[in-house]
PDB file of C-alpha atoms and ligand atoms in Angstrom:
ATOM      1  CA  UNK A 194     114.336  79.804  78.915  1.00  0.00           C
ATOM      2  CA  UNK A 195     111.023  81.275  80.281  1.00  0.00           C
ATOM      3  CA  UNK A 196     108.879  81.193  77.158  1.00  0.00           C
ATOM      4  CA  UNK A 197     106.316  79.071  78.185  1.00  0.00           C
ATOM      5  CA  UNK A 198     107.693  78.814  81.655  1.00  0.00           C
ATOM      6  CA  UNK A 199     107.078  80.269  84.784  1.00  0.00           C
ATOM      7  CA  UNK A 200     110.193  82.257  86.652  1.00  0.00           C
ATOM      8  CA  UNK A 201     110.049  80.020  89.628  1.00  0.00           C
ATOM      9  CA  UNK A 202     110.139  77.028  87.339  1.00  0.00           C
ATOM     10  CA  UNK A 203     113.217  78.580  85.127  1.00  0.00           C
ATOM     11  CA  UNK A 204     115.513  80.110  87.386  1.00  0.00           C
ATOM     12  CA  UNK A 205     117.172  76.769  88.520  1.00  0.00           C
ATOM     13  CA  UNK A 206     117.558  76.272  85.361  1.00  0.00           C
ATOM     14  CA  UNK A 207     118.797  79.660  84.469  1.00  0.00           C
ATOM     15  CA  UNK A 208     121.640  79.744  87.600  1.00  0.00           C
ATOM     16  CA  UNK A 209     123.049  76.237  86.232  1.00  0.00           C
ATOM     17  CA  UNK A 210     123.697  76.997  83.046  1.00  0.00           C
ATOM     18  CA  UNK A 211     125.534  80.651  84.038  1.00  0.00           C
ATOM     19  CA  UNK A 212     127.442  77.960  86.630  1.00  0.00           C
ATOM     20  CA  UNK A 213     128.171  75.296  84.225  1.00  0.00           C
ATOM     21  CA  UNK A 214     128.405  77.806  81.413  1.00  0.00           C
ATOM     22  CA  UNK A 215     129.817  81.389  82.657  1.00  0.00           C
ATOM     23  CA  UNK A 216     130.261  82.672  78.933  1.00  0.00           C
ATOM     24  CA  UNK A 217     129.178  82.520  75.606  1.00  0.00           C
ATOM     25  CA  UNK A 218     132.035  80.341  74.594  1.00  0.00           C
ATOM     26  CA  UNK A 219     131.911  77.622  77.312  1.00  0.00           C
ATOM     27  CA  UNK A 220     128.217  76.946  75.988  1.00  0.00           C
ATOM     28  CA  UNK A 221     129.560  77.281  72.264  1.00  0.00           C
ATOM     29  CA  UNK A 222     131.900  75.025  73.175  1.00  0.00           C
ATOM     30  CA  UNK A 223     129.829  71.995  75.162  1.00  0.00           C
ATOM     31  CA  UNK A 224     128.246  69.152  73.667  1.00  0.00           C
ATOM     32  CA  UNK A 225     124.972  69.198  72.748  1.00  0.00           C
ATOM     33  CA  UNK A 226     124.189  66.066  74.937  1.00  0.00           C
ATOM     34  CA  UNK A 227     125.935  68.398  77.877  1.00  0.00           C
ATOM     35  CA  UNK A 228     123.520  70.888  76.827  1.00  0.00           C
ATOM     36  CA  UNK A 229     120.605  68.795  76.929  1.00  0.00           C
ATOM     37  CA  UNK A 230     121.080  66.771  80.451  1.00  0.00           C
ATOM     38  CA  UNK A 231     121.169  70.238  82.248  1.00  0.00           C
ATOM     39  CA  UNK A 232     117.626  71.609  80.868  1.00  0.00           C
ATOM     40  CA  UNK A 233     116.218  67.993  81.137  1.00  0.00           C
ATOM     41  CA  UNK A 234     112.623  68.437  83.039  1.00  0.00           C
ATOM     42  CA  UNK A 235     112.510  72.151  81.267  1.00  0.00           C
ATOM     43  CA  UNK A 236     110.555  70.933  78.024  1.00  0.00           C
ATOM     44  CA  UNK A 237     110.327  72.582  74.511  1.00  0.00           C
ATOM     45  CA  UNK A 238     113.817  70.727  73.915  1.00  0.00           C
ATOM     46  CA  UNK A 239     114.076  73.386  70.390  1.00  0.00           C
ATOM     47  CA  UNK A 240     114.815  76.079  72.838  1.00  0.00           C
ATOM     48  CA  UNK A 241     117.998  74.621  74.598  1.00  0.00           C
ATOM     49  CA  UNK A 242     118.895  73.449  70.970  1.00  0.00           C
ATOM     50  CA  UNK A 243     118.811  77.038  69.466  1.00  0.00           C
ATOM     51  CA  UNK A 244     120.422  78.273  72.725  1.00  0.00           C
ATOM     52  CA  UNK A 245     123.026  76.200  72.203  1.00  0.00           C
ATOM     53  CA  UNK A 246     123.247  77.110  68.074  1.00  0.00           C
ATOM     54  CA  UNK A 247     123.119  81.109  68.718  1.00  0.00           C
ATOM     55  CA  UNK A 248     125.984  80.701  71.683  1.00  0.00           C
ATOM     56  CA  UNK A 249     128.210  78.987  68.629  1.00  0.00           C
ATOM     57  CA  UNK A 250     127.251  81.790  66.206  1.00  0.00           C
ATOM     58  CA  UNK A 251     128.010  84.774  68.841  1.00  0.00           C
ATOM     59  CA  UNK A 252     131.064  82.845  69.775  1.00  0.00           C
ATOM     60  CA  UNK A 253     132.667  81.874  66.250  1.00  0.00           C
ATOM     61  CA  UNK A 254     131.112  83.790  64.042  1.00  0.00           C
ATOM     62  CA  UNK A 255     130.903  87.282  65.759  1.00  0.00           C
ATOM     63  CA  UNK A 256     133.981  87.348  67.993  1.00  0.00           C
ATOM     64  CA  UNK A 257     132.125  86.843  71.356  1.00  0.00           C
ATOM     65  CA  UNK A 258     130.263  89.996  70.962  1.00  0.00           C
ATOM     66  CA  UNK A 259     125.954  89.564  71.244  1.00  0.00           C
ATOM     67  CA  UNK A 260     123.919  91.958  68.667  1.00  0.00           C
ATOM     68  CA  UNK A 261     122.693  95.236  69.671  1.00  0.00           C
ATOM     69  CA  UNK A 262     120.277  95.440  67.657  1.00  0.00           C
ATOM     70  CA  UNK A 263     116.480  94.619  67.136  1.00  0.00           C
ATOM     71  CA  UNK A 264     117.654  93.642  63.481  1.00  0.00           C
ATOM     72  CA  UNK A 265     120.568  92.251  63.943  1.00  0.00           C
ATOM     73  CA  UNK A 266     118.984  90.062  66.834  1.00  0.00           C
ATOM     74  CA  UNK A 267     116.188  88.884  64.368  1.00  0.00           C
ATOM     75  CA  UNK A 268     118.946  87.069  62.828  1.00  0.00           C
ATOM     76  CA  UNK A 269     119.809  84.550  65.862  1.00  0.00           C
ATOM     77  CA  UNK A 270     118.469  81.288  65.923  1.00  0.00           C
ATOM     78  CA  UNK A 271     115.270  81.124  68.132  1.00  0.00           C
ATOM     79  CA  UNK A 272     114.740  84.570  68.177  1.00  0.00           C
ATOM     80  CA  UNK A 273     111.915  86.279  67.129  1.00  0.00           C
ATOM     81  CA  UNK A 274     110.466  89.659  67.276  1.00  0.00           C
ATOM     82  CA  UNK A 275     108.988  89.737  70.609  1.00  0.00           C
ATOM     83  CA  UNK A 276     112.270  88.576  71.958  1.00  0.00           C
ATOM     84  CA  UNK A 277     114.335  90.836  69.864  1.00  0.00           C
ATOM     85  CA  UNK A 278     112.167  93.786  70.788  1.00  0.00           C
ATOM     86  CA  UNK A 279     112.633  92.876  74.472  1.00  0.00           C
ATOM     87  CA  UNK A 280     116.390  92.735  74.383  1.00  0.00           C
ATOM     88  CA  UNK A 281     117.338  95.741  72.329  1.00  0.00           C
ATOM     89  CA  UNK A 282     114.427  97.769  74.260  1.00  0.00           C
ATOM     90  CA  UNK A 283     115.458  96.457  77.930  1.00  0.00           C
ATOM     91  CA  UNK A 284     119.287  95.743  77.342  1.00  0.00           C
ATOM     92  CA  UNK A 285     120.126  98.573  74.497  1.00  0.00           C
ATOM     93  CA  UNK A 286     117.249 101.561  74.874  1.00  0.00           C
ATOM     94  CA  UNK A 287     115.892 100.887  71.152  1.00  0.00           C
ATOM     95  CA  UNK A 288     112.716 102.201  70.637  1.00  0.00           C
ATOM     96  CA  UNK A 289     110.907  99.432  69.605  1.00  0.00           C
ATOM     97  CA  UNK A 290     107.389  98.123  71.109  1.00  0.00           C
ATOM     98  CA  UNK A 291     107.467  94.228  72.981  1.00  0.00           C
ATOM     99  CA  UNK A 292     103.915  93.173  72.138  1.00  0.00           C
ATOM    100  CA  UNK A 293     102.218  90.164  73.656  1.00  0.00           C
ATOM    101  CA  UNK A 294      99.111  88.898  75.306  1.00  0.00           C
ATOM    102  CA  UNK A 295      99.338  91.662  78.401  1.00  0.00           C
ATOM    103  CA  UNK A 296      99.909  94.689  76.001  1.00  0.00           C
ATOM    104  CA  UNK A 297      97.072  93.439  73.121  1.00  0.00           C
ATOM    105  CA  UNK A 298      94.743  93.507  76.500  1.00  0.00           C
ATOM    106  CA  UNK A 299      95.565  96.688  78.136  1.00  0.00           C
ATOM    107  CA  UNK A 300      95.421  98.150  74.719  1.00  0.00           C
ATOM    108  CA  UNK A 301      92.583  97.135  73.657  1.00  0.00           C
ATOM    109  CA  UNK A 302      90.726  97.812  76.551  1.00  0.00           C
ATOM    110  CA  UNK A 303      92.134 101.261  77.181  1.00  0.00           C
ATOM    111  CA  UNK A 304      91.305 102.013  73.373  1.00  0.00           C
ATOM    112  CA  UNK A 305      88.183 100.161  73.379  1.00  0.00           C
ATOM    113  CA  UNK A 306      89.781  98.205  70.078  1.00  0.00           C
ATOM    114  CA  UNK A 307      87.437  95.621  68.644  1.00  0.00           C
ATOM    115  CA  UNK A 308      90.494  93.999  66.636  1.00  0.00           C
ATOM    116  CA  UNK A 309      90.347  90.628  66.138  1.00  0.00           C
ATOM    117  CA  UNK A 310      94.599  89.404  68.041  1.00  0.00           C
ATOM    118  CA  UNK A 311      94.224  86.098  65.829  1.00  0.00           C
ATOM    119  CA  UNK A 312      94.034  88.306  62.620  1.00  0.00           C
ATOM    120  CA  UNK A 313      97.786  88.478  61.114  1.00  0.00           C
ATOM    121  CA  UNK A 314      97.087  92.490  60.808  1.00  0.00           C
ATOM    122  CA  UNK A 315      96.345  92.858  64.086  1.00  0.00           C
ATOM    123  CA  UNK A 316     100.279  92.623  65.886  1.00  0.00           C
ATOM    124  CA  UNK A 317     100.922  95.404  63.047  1.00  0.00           C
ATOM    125  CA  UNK A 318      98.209  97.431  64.321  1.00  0.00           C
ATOM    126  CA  UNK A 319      98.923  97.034  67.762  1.00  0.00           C
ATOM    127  CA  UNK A 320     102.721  97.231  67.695  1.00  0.00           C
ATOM    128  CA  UNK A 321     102.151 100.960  65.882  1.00  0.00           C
ATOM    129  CA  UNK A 322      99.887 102.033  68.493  1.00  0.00           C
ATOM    130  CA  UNK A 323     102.976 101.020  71.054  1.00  0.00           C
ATOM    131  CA  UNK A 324     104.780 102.859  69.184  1.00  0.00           C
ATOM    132  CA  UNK A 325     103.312 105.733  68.658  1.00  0.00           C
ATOM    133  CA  UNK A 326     102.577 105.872  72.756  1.00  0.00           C
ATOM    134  CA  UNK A 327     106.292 104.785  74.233  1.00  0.00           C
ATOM    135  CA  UNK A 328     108.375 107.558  74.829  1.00  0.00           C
ATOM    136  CA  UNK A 329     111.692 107.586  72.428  1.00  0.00           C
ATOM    137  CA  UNK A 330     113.572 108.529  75.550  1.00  0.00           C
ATOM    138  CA  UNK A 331     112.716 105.337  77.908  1.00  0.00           C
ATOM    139  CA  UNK A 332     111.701 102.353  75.835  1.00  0.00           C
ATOM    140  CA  UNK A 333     112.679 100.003  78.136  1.00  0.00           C
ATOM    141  CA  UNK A 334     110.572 101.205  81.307  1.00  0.00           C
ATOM    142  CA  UNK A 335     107.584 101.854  78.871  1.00  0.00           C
ATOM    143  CA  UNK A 336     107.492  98.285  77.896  1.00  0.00           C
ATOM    144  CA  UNK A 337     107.888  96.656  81.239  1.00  0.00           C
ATOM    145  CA  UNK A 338     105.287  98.847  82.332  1.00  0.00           C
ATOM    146  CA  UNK A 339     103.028  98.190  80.328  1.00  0.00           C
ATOM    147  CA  UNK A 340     103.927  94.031  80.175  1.00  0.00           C
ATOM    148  CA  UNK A 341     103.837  94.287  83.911  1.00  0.00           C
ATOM    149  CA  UNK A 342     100.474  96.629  84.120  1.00  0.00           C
ATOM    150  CA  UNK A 343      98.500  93.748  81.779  1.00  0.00           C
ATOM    151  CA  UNK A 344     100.004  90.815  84.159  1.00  0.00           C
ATOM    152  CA  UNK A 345      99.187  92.060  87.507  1.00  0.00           C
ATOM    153  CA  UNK A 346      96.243  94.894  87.197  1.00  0.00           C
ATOM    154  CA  UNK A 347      94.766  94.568  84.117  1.00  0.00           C
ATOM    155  CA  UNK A 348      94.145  90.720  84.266  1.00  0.00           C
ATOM    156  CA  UNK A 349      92.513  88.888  82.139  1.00  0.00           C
ATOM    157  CA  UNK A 350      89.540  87.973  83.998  1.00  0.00           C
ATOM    158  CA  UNK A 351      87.712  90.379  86.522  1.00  0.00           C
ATOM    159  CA  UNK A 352      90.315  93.310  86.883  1.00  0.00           C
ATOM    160  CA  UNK A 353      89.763  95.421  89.836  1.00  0.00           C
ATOM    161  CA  UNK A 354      88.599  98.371  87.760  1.00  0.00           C
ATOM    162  CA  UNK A 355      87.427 100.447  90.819  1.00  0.00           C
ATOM    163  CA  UNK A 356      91.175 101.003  91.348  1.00  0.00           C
ATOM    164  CA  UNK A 357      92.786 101.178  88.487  1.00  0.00           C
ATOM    165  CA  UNK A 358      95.275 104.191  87.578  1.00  0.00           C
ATOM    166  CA  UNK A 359      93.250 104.597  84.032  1.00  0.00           C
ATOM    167  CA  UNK A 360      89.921 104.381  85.477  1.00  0.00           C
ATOM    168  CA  UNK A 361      88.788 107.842  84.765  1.00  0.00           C
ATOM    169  CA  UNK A 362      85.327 109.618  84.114  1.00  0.00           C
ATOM    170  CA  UNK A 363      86.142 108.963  80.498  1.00  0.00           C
ATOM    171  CA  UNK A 364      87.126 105.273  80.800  1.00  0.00           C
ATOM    172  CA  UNK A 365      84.278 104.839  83.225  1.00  0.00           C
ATOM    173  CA  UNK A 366      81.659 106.712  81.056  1.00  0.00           C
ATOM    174  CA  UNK A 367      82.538 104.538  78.012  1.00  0.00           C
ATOM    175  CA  UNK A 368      82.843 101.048  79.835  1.00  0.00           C
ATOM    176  CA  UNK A 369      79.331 102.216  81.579  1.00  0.00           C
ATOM    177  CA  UNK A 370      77.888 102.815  78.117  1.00  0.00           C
ATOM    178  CA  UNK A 371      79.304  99.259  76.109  1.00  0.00           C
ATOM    179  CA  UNK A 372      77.686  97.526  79.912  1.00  0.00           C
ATOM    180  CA  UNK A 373      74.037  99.334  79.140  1.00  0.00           C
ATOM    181  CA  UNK A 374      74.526  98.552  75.160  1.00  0.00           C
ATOM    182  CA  UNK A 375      75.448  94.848  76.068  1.00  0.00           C
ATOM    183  CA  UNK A 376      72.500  94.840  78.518  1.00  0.00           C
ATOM    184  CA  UNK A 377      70.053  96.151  76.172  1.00  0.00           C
ATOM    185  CA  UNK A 378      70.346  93.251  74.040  1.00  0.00           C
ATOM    186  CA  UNK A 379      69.783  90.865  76.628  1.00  0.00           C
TER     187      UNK A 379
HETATM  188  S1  LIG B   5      90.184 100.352  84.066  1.00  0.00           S
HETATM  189 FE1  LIG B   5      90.109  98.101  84.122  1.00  0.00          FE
HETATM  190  S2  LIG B   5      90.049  97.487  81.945  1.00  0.00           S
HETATM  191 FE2  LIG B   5      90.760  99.631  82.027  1.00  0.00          FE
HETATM  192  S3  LIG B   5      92.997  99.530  82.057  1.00  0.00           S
HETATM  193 FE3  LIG B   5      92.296  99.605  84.211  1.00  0.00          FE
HETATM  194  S4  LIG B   5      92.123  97.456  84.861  1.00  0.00           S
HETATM  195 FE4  LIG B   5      92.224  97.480  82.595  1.00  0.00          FE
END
């Protein structure tokens, strides 16, 4: 419901359906016209279509029970592996690394990385790095952080660097050094 889509924005949405809907099977089991007049005004129509499609196969096809697993998840209709990793990380502890646009930044920046995100190597590359970092203990708070760290500190344009957390002599030395490079060849 929220790719794409702000939280404000969703969360109507999100508390009709669990009224309308309070389990798996009442969605199964609704029309798909039912399904569509309550998300009308949300846009991306695919997504209350899938919705709707992976609520029928947890319902009939897998006794009511939702996969626990980032693989297993893969497999449901309109999800894919950023939302699989953020399920089984947040809702089941598996250690596997939710990449998007927030963690490609802060990564990149903290690792001064000059990968190119559009390249179809580069979520590899990132998502071992994540790996590599997130404790196997506490997946789930190590990707929230670090989601939550890229939306509200280090933001896209103009981050307040003076006080941020990773802003040490090291950090500082090398950003002052790619400032004078950059500046040189001005
Ligand atoms: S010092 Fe600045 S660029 Fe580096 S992680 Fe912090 S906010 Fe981001």
């Amino acid at each position: 419901m929220l790719q794409q889509t702000r939280v404000a924005q969703g969360t109507p949405y999100f508390l009709s359906f669990t009224t309308v809907f309070p389990t798996v099977f009442d969605l199964a089991n609704a029309s798909e016209e039912q399904v569509l007049k309550l998300w009308q005004g949300l846009g991306y129509y695919s997504r209350a279509r899938n919705l709707h499609k992976t609520a029928q196969t947890v319902a009939h096809e897998m006794g009511g029970i939702f996969p626990d697993n980032y693989d297993d998840l893969l497999k449901l209709k309109g999800v894919g592996e950023y939302t699989a990793a953020a399920i089984a990380s947040f809702s089941y502890n598996e250690a596997v690394p939710v990449v998007d646009g927030n963690v490609f930044r802060v990564l990149s920046r903290y690792f001064d990385l000059e990968t190119d995100i559009a390249q179809a190597s580069a979520k590899k590359e990132f998502a071992a790095l994540a790996s590599e970092l997130m404790p196997k203990d506490n997946p789930a708070q190590f990707n929230q952080a670090i989601m939550e760290f890229g939306a509200l500190q280090c933001v896209p344009k103009s981050p307040n660097c003076s006080i941020c957390v990773f802003n040490n002599s090291s950090i500082r030395d090398m950003l002052q050094r790619k400032k004078w490079e950059t500046d040189k060849t001005v």
